[in-house]
């Protein structure tokens, strides 16, 4: 039986209800990457009372991370991100169980990682790994909250089995850049929306970004929703046969 | 006329939110005209092909990922050019 601390969650219980809080506490969320997006996503999901967070990131903390990766401080330089993240998040909310893996997401571990979670939050910084994750998502029929950023731009969309296109179908042949400039606030804004989407989907409230892509333009402070209308044929190609 | 709506860096480059352009011709012709009119070739094309990280939404579907660049766009259509970002 799940017993949560009512005082800790007293400000959100009127929003999501006790049933919603129980759903958060029984949920397992995989956060793929604890960099700019992952810092924000993990902080807010830990604070919200998600039962189990699985943090995956192979990197160590560098000085150039600190304009946006707000889980870390100057004293953490050279330390493993997942180790520091776990310590900080556990301090924020000791009720959350946190598993960590300081490895790349690769073809030999992606499926098992994805299978161990209810929802996966895409906080990655490259398409190659995203598409490995996407392949595992299609096989395991799990929900992915996609986010991406650059400069003062970003996007968020929810990938849901049989309802939306998978990531590879949605974004055809992207190419990674070596160096991605980014204002520190951009992953803050996009990561917060990803965290909100995760909580909404788990608690069963609101209208999530299913077949909608939120596009952020920080230069002119504008949010737009792009409506997506996948055909049944394309949905079948994503979830029915191509990945099985 | 086709309404082409810009987002992200293409909007910044174009200096306008949208433009009306002649339709009833292949999407690739419309993209070529847009890229020349707004000096945005580098944002729409790479190595002679349409950039993979550009969603080209026509009536709710991304014609770029569907490989429909040669398909004619009806004169009443709306085309949205949405750049996608990969950083995390």
mmCIF file with all atom_site columns, C-alpha atoms in Angstrom, chain A residues 74-244:
data_model
loop_
_atom_site.group_PDB
_atom_site.id
_atom_site.type_symbol
_atom_site.label_atom_id
_atom_site.label_alt_id
_atom_site.label_comp_id
_atom_site.label_asym_id
_atom_site.label_entity_id
_atom_site.label_seq_id
_atom_site.pdbx_PDB_ins_code
_atom_site.Cartn_x
_atom_site.Cartn_y
_atom_site.Cartn_z
_atom_site.occupancy
_atom_site.B_iso_or_equiv
_atom_site.pdbx_formal_charge
_atom_site.auth_seq_id
_atom_site.auth_comp_id
_atom_site.auth_asym_id
_atom_site.auth_atom_id
_atom_site.pdbx_PDB_model_num
ATOM 1   C CA . UNK A 1 74  ? 31.255 24.507 -9.404  1.00 0.00 ? 74  UNK A CA 1
ATOM 2   C CA . UNK A 1 75  ? 32.273 22.067 -6.649  1.00 0.00 ? 75  UNK A CA 1
ATOM 3   C CA . UNK A 1 76  ? 31.024 19.147 -8.747  1.00 0.00 ? 76  UNK A CA 1
ATOM 4   C CA . UNK A 1 77  ? 33.396 19.574 -11.708 1.00 0.00 ? 77  UNK A CA 1
ATOM 5   C CA . UNK A 1 78  ? 34.834 16.232 -12.816 1.00 0.00 ? 78  UNK A CA 1
ATOM 6   C CA . UNK A 1 79  ? 32.233 14.170 -10.931 1.00 0.00 ? 79  UNK A CA 1
ATOM 7   C CA . UNK A 1 80  ? 29.765 11.835 -12.623 1.00 0.00 ? 80  UNK A CA 1
ATOM 8   C CA . UNK A 1 81  ? 26.491 13.554 -13.386 1.00 0.00 ? 81  UNK A CA 1
ATOM 9   C CA . UNK A 1 82  ? 24.241 10.699 -12.292 1.00 0.00 ? 82  UNK A CA 1
ATOM 10  C CA . UNK A 1 83  ? 26.014 10.383 -8.918  1.00 0.00 ? 83  UNK A CA 1
ATOM 11  C CA . UNK A 1 84  ? 25.668 14.088 -8.108  1.00 0.00 ? 84  UNK A CA 1
ATOM 12  C CA . UNK A 1 85  ? 22.122 14.178 -9.492  1.00 0.00 ? 85  UNK A CA 1
ATOM 13  C CA . UNK A 1 86  ? 21.070 11.285 -7.272  1.00 0.00 ? 86  UNK A CA 1
ATOM 14  C CA . UNK A 1 87  ? 22.508 12.957 -4.182  1.00 0.00 ? 87  UNK A CA 1
ATOM 15  C CA . UNK A 1 88  ? 20.775 16.297 -4.914  1.00 0.00 ? 88  UNK A CA 1
ATOM 16  C CA . UNK A 1 89  ? 17.434 14.765 -5.836  1.00 0.00 ? 89  UNK A CA 1
ATOM 17  C CA . UNK A 1 90  ? 17.469 12.439 -2.842  1.00 0.00 ? 90  UNK A CA 1
ATOM 18  C CA . UNK A 1 91  ? 18.108 15.456 -0.634  1.00 0.00 ? 91  UNK A CA 1
ATOM 19  C CA . UNK A 1 92  ? 15.183 17.277 -2.247  1.00 0.00 ? 92  UNK A CA 1
ATOM 20  C CA . UNK A 1 93  ? 12.814 14.340 -1.776  1.00 0.00 ? 93  UNK A CA 1
ATOM 21  C CA . UNK A 1 94  ? 13.979 11.290 0.225   1.00 0.00 ? 94  UNK A CA 1
ATOM 22  C CA . UNK A 1 95  ? 10.697 9.523  -0.606  1.00 0.00 ? 95  UNK A CA 1
ATOM 23  C CA . UNK A 1 96  ? 11.774 9.010  -4.234  1.00 0.00 ? 96  UNK A CA 1
ATOM 24  C CA . UNK A 1 97  ? 13.742 5.909  -5.229  1.00 0.00 ? 97  UNK A CA 1
ATOM 25  C CA . UNK A 1 98  ? 16.530 6.751  -7.649  1.00 0.00 ? 98  UNK A CA 1
ATOM 26  C CA . UNK A 1 99  ? 18.426 4.315  -9.851  1.00 0.00 ? 99  UNK A CA 1
ATOM 27  C CA . UNK A 1 100 ? 21.385 5.475  -11.914 1.00 0.00 ? 100 UNK A CA 1
ATOM 28  C CA . UNK A 1 101 ? 23.343 4.212  -14.892 1.00 0.00 ? 101 UNK A CA 1
ATOM 29  C CA . UNK A 1 102 ? 26.518 6.011  -16.008 1.00 0.00 ? 102 UNK A CA 1
ATOM 30  C CA . UNK A 1 103 ? 26.532 4.515  -19.502 1.00 0.00 ? 103 UNK A CA 1
ATOM 31  C CA . UNK A 1 104 ? 25.449 5.502  -22.992 1.00 0.00 ? 104 UNK A CA 1
ATOM 32  C CA . UNK A 1 105 ? 22.053 4.325  -24.120 1.00 0.00 ? 105 UNK A CA 1
ATOM 33  C CA . UNK A 1 106 ? 22.953 1.814  -26.815 1.00 0.00 ? 106 UNK A CA 1
ATOM 34  C CA . UNK A 1 107 ? 21.358 -0.968 -28.799 1.00 0.00 ? 107 UNK A CA 1
ATOM 35  C CA . UNK A 1 108 ? 22.368 -3.571 -26.212 1.00 0.00 ? 108 UNK A CA 1
ATOM 36  C CA . UNK A 1 109 ? 20.763 -1.845 -23.208 1.00 0.00 ? 109 UNK A CA 1
ATOM 37  C CA . UNK A 1 110 ? 17.990 0.386  -24.602 1.00 0.00 ? 110 UNK A CA 1
ATOM 38  C CA . UNK A 1 111 ? 15.200 -2.180 -24.582 1.00 0.00 ? 111 UNK A CA 1
ATOM 39  C CA . UNK A 1 112 ? 15.807 -3.328 -20.996 1.00 0.00 ? 112 UNK A CA 1
ATOM 40  C CA . UNK A 1 113 ? 16.046 0.281  -19.801 1.00 0.00 ? 113 UNK A CA 1
ATOM 41  C CA . UNK A 1 114 ? 12.835 1.303  -21.533 1.00 0.00 ? 114 UNK A CA 1
ATOM 42  C CA . UNK A 1 115 ? 11.033 -1.813 -20.353 1.00 0.00 ? 115 UNK A CA 1
ATOM 43  C CA . UNK A 1 116 ? 11.863 -0.955 -16.748 1.00 0.00 ? 116 UNK A CA 1
ATOM 44  C CA . UNK A 1 117 ? 9.925  2.338  -16.931 1.00 0.00 ? 117 UNK A CA 1
ATOM 45  C CA . UNK A 1 118 ? 6.355  3.508  -17.486 1.00 0.00 ? 118 UNK A CA 1
ATOM 46  C CA . UNK A 1 119 ? 7.290  6.766  -19.205 1.00 0.00 ? 119 UNK A CA 1
ATOM 47  C CA . UNK A 1 120 ? 10.578 7.823  -20.786 1.00 0.00 ? 120 UNK A CA 1
ATOM 48  C CA . UNK A 1 121 ? 11.629 11.476 -20.926 1.00 0.00 ? 121 UNK A CA 1
ATOM 49  C CA . UNK A 1 122 ? 13.906 12.301 -23.841 1.00 0.00 ? 122 UNK A CA 1
ATOM 50  C CA . UNK A 1 123 ? 16.512 14.727 -22.497 1.00 0.00 ? 123 UNK A CA 1
ATOM 51  C CA . UNK A 1 124 ? 19.197 13.544 -24.920 1.00 0.00 ? 124 UNK A CA 1
ATOM 52  C CA . UNK A 1 125 ? 21.480 15.779 -26.951 1.00 0.00 ? 125 UNK A CA 1
ATOM 53  C CA . UNK A 1 126 ? 21.789 13.823 -30.212 1.00 0.00 ? 126 UNK A CA 1
ATOM 54  C CA . UNK A 1 127 ? 19.580 12.098 -32.780 1.00 0.00 ? 127 UNK A CA 1
ATOM 55  C CA . UNK A 1 128 ? 21.626 8.904  -32.984 1.00 0.00 ? 128 UNK A CA 1
ATOM 56  C CA . UNK A 1 129 ? 20.855 7.962  -29.379 1.00 0.00 ? 129 UNK A CA 1
ATOM 57  C CA . UNK A 1 130 ? 17.300 9.280  -29.690 1.00 0.00 ? 130 UNK A CA 1
ATOM 58  C CA . UNK A 1 131 ? 16.602 6.867  -32.533 1.00 0.00 ? 131 UNK A CA 1
ATOM 59  C CA . UNK A 1 132 ? 18.059 3.933  -30.561 1.00 0.00 ? 132 UNK A CA 1
ATOM 60  C CA . UNK A 1 133 ? 15.707 4.917  -27.743 1.00 0.00 ? 133 UNK A CA 1
ATOM 61  C CA . UNK A 1 134 ? 12.840 5.320  -30.230 1.00 0.00 ? 134 UNK A CA 1
ATOM 62  C CA . UNK A 1 135 ? 13.373 1.794  -31.555 1.00 0.00 ? 135 UNK A CA 1
ATOM 63  C CA . UNK A 1 136 ? 13.101 0.430  -28.004 1.00 0.00 ? 136 UNK A CA 1
ATOM 64  C CA . UNK A 1 137 ? 10.011 2.578  -27.369 1.00 0.00 ? 137 UNK A CA 1
ATOM 65  C CA . UNK A 1 138 ? 8.304  1.114  -30.441 1.00 0.00 ? 138 UNK A CA 1
ATOM 66  C CA . UNK A 1 139 ? 9.126  -2.442 -29.394 1.00 0.00 ? 139 UNK A CA 1
ATOM 67  C CA . UNK A 1 140 ? 7.982  -1.982 -25.807 1.00 0.00 ? 140 UNK A CA 1
ATOM 68  C CA . UNK A 1 141 ? 5.021  0.332  -26.604 1.00 0.00 ? 141 UNK A CA 1
ATOM 69  C CA . UNK A 1 142 ? 5.956  2.918  -23.978 1.00 0.00 ? 142 UNK A CA 1
ATOM 70  C CA . UNK A 1 143 ? 5.300  6.659  -23.898 1.00 0.00 ? 143 UNK A CA 1
ATOM 71  C CA . UNK A 1 144 ? 8.141  9.057  -24.756 1.00 0.00 ? 144 UNK A CA 1
ATOM 72  C CA . UNK A 1 145 ? 8.152  12.748 -23.900 1.00 0.00 ? 145 UNK A CA 1
ATOM 73  C CA . UNK A 1 146 ? 10.415 14.294 -26.526 1.00 0.00 ? 146 UNK A CA 1
ATOM 74  C CA . UNK A 1 147 ? 12.200 17.601 -26.030 1.00 0.00 ? 147 UNK A CA 1
ATOM 75  C CA . UNK A 1 148 ? 14.917 19.351 -28.010 1.00 0.00 ? 148 UNK A CA 1
ATOM 76  C CA . UNK A 1 149 ? 16.598 22.748 -27.808 1.00 0.00 ? 149 UNK A CA 1
ATOM 77  C CA . UNK A 1 150 ? 19.091 25.101 -29.445 1.00 0.00 ? 150 UNK A CA 1
ATOM 78  C CA . UNK A 1 151 ? 19.751 28.780 -28.866 1.00 0.00 ? 151 UNK A CA 1
ATOM 79  C CA . UNK A 1 152 ? 16.424 30.254 -27.814 1.00 0.00 ? 152 UNK A CA 1
ATOM 80  C CA . UNK A 1 153 ? 14.397 27.644 -29.680 1.00 0.00 ? 153 UNK A CA 1
ATOM 81  C CA . UNK A 1 154 ? 12.901 24.351 -28.574 1.00 0.00 ? 154 UNK A CA 1
ATOM 82  C CA . UNK A 1 155 ? 10.120 21.833 -29.065 1.00 0.00 ? 155 UNK A CA 1
ATOM 83  C CA . UNK A 1 156 ? 8.147  19.280 -27.036 1.00 0.00 ? 156 UNK A CA 1
ATOM 84  C CA . UNK A 1 157 ? 5.809  16.521 -28.168 1.00 0.00 ? 157 UNK A CA 1
ATOM 85  C CA . UNK A 1 158 ? 4.461  13.309 -26.619 1.00 0.00 ? 158 UNK A CA 1
ATOM 86  C CA . UNK A 1 159 ? 5.041  10.061 -28.512 1.00 0.00 ? 159 UNK A CA 1
ATOM 87  C CA . UNK A 1 160 ? 2.252  7.622  -27.616 1.00 0.00 ? 160 UNK A CA 1
ATOM 88  C CA . UNK A 1 161 ? 1.920  4.064  -29.011 1.00 0.00 ? 161 UNK A CA 1
ATOM 89  C CA . UNK A 1 162 ? -0.711 3.695  -31.747 1.00 0.00 ? 162 UNK A CA 1
ATOM 90  C CA . UNK A 1 163 ? -1.794 7.345  -31.366 1.00 0.00 ? 163 UNK A CA 1
ATOM 91  C CA . UNK A 1 164 ? 1.180  9.326  -32.667 1.00 0.00 ? 164 UNK A CA 1
ATOM 92  C CA . UNK A 1 165 ? 4.011  8.737  -35.085 1.00 0.00 ? 165 UNK A CA 1
ATOM 93  C CA . UNK A 1 166 ? 7.234  7.431  -33.561 1.00 0.00 ? 166 UNK A CA 1
ATOM 94  C CA . UNK A 1 167 ? 10.158 9.859  -33.448 1.00 0.00 ? 167 UNK A CA 1
ATOM 95  C CA . UNK A 1 168 ? 11.922 8.413  -36.476 1.00 0.00 ? 168 UNK A CA 1
ATOM 96  C CA . UNK A 1 169 ? 8.793  8.793  -38.611 1.00 0.00 ? 169 UNK A CA 1
ATOM 97  C CA . UNK A 1 170 ? 8.141  12.273 -37.294 1.00 0.00 ? 170 UNK A CA 1
ATOM 98  C CA . UNK A 1 171 ? 11.629 13.617 -37.928 1.00 0.00 ? 171 UNK A CA 1
ATOM 99  C CA . UNK A 1 172 ? 13.084 12.052 -41.026 1.00 0.00 ? 172 UNK A CA 1
ATOM 100 C CA . UNK A 1 173 ? 16.843 12.439 -41.466 1.00 0.00 ? 173 UNK A CA 1
ATOM 101 C CA . UNK A 1 174 ? 18.204 14.974 -39.021 1.00 0.00 ? 174 UNK A CA 1
ATOM 102 C CA . UNK A 1 175 ? 21.889 15.590 -38.564 1.00 0.00 ? 175 UNK A CA 1
ATOM 103 C CA . UNK A 1 176 ? 23.681 16.319 -35.300 1.00 0.00 ? 176 UNK A CA 1
ATOM 104 C CA . UNK A 1 177 ? 25.885 19.357 -34.829 1.00 0.00 ? 177 UNK A CA 1
ATOM 105 C CA . UNK A 1 178 ? 29.208 19.180 -33.000 1.00 0.00 ? 178 UNK A CA 1
ATOM 106 C CA . UNK A 1 179 ? 28.516 22.316 -30.969 1.00 0.00 ? 179 UNK A CA 1
ATOM 107 C CA . UNK A 1 180 ? 25.053 23.419 -29.892 1.00 0.00 ? 180 UNK A CA 1
ATOM 108 C CA . UNK A 1 181 ? 24.848 26.988 -28.579 1.00 0.00 ? 181 UNK A CA 1
ATOM 109 C CA . UNK A 1 182 ? 22.144 27.450 -25.959 1.00 0.00 ? 182 UNK A CA 1
ATOM 110 C CA . UNK A 1 183 ? 20.942 30.106 -23.565 1.00 0.00 ? 183 UNK A CA 1
ATOM 111 C CA . UNK A 1 184 ? 20.621 28.503 -20.131 1.00 0.00 ? 184 UNK A CA 1
ATOM 112 C CA . UNK A 1 185 ? 16.960 29.386 -19.782 1.00 0.00 ? 185 UNK A CA 1
ATOM 113 C CA . UNK A 1 186 ? 15.909 27.476 -22.927 1.00 0.00 ? 186 UNK A CA 1
ATOM 114 C CA . UNK A 1 187 ? 16.304 23.955 -21.466 1.00 0.00 ? 187 UNK A CA 1
ATOM 115 C CA . UNK A 1 188 ? 14.659 25.343 -18.325 1.00 0.00 ? 188 UNK A CA 1
ATOM 116 C CA . UNK A 1 189 ? 11.517 26.266 -20.237 1.00 0.00 ? 189 UNK A CA 1
ATOM 117 C CA . UNK A 1 190 ? 11.410 23.137 -22.408 1.00 0.00 ? 190 UNK A CA 1
ATOM 118 C CA . UNK A 1 191 ? 12.325 20.816 -19.511 1.00 0.00 ? 191 UNK A CA 1
ATOM 119 C CA . UNK A 1 192 ? 9.522  22.252 -17.385 1.00 0.00 ? 192 UNK A CA 1
ATOM 120 C CA . UNK A 1 193 ? 7.019  21.496 -20.119 1.00 0.00 ? 193 UNK A CA 1
ATOM 121 C CA . UNK A 1 194 ? 8.379  17.946 -20.410 1.00 0.00 ? 194 UNK A CA 1
ATOM 122 C CA . UNK A 1 195 ? 8.030  17.478 -16.646 1.00 0.00 ? 195 UNK A CA 1
ATOM 123 C CA . UNK A 1 196 ? 4.490  18.871 -16.775 1.00 0.00 ? 196 UNK A CA 1
ATOM 124 C CA . UNK A 1 197 ? 3.565  16.505 -19.607 1.00 0.00 ? 197 UNK A CA 1
ATOM 125 C CA . UNK A 1 198 ? 4.940  13.557 -17.624 1.00 0.00 ? 198 UNK A CA 1
ATOM 126 C CA . UNK A 1 199 ? 2.924  14.454 -14.517 1.00 0.00 ? 199 UNK A CA 1
ATOM 127 C CA . UNK A 1 200 ? -0.251 15.073 -16.575 1.00 0.00 ? 200 UNK A CA 1
ATOM 128 C CA . UNK A 1 201 ? -0.002 11.726 -18.345 1.00 0.00 ? 201 UNK A CA 1
ATOM 129 C CA . UNK A 1 202 ? 0.707  9.825  -15.135 1.00 0.00 ? 202 UNK A CA 1
ATOM 130 C CA . UNK A 1 203 ? -1.951 11.575 -13.052 1.00 0.00 ? 203 UNK A CA 1
ATOM 131 C CA . UNK A 1 204 ? -4.495 11.558 -15.868 1.00 0.00 ? 204 UNK A CA 1
ATOM 132 C CA . UNK A 1 205 ? -5.203 15.287 -15.915 1.00 0.00 ? 205 UNK A CA 1
ATOM 133 C CA . UNK A 1 206 ? -5.420 17.897 -18.662 1.00 0.00 ? 206 UNK A CA 1
ATOM 134 C CA . UNK A 1 207 ? -4.796 17.498 -22.375 1.00 0.00 ? 207 UNK A CA 1
ATOM 135 C CA . UNK A 1 208 ? -1.288 16.299 -23.194 1.00 0.00 ? 208 UNK A CA 1
ATOM 136 C CA . UNK A 1 209 ? 0.713  17.151 -26.320 1.00 0.00 ? 209 UNK A CA 1
ATOM 137 C CA . UNK A 1 210 ? -0.470 14.099 -28.247 1.00 0.00 ? 210 UNK A CA 1
ATOM 138 C CA . UNK A 1 211 ? -0.288 14.796 -31.988 1.00 0.00 ? 211 UNK A CA 1
ATOM 139 C CA . UNK A 1 212 ? 0.633  18.338 -31.088 1.00 0.00 ? 212 UNK A CA 1
ATOM 140 C CA . UNK A 1 213 ? 4.116  19.800 -31.086 1.00 0.00 ? 213 UNK A CA 1
ATOM 141 C CA . UNK A 1 214 ? 4.779  22.788 -28.884 1.00 0.00 ? 214 UNK A CA 1
ATOM 142 C CA . UNK A 1 215 ? 7.324  25.068 -30.560 1.00 0.00 ? 215 UNK A CA 1
ATOM 143 C CA . UNK A 1 216 ? 9.097  27.722 -28.472 1.00 0.00 ? 216 UNK A CA 1
ATOM 144 C CA . UNK A 1 217 ? 10.761 30.831 -29.868 1.00 0.00 ? 217 UNK A CA 1
ATOM 145 C CA . UNK A 1 218 ? 12.521 32.722 -27.099 1.00 0.00 ? 218 UNK A CA 1
ATOM 146 C CA . UNK A 1 219 ? 13.699 35.527 -29.381 1.00 0.00 ? 219 UNK A CA 1
ATOM 147 C CA . UNK A 1 220 ? 10.167 36.834 -29.693 1.00 0.00 ? 220 UNK A CA 1
ATOM 148 C CA . UNK A 1 221 ? 8.740  35.022 -26.625 1.00 0.00 ? 221 UNK A CA 1
ATOM 149 C CA . UNK A 1 222 ? 6.250  32.967 -28.579 1.00 0.00 ? 222 UNK A CA 1
ATOM 150 C CA . UNK A 1 223 ? 4.777  29.493 -28.095 1.00 0.00 ? 223 UNK A CA 1
ATOM 151 C CA . UNK A 1 224 ? 2.995  27.801 -30.996 1.00 0.00 ? 224 UNK A CA 1
ATOM 152 C CA . UNK A 1 225 ? 1.175  24.479 -31.198 1.00 0.00 ? 225 UNK A CA 1
ATOM 153 C CA . UNK A 1 226 ? 1.651  22.575 -34.445 1.00 0.00 ? 226 UNK A CA 1
ATOM 154 C CA . UNK A 1 227 ? -1.190 20.126 -35.047 1.00 0.00 ? 227 UNK A CA 1
ATOM 155 C CA . UNK A 1 228 ? -0.073 16.742 -36.387 1.00 0.00 ? 228 UNK A CA 1
ATOM 156 C CA . UNK A 1 229 ? -2.474 14.355 -38.125 1.00 0.00 ? 229 UNK A CA 1
ATOM 157 C CA . UNK A 1 230 ? -0.882 10.957 -38.761 1.00 0.00 ? 230 UNK A CA 1
ATOM 158 C CA . UNK A 1 231 ? -2.681 8.597  -41.110 1.00 0.00 ? 231 UNK A CA 1
ATOM 159 C CA . UNK A 1 232 ? -3.700 5.110  -39.966 1.00 0.00 ? 232 UNK A CA 1
ATOM 160 C CA . UNK A 1 233 ? -1.245 3.697  -42.503 1.00 0.00 ? 233 UNK A CA 1
ATOM 161 C CA . UNK A 1 234 ? 1.648  5.629  -40.995 1.00 0.00 ? 234 UNK A CA 1
ATOM 162 C CA . UNK A 1 235 ? 0.612  4.742  -37.442 1.00 0.00 ? 235 UNK A CA 1
ATOM 163 C CA . UNK A 1 236 ? 0.601  1.092  -38.404 1.00 0.00 ? 236 UNK A CA 1
ATOM 164 C CA . UNK A 1 237 ? 4.016  1.464  -39.960 1.00 0.00 ? 237 UNK A CA 1
ATOM 165 C CA . UNK A 1 238 ? 5.357  2.932  -36.696 1.00 0.00 ? 238 UNK A CA 1
ATOM 166 C CA . UNK A 1 239 ? 3.754  0.619  -34.189 1.00 0.00 ? 239 UNK A CA 1
ATOM 167 C CA . UNK A 1 240 ? 2.439  -2.302 -36.162 1.00 0.00 ? 240 UNK A CA 1
ATOM 168 C CA . UNK A 1 241 ? 5.127  -3.907 -38.221 1.00 0.00 ? 241 UNK A CA 1
ATOM 169 C CA . UNK A 1 242 ? 8.300  -1.976 -38.924 1.00 0.00 ? 242 UNK A CA 1
ATOM 170 C CA . UNK A 1 243 ? 9.767  -2.316 -35.448 1.00 0.00 ? 243 UNK A CA 1
ATOM 171 C CA . UNK A 1 244 ? 8.724  -5.894 -34.709 1.00 0.00 ? 244 UNK A CA 1
#
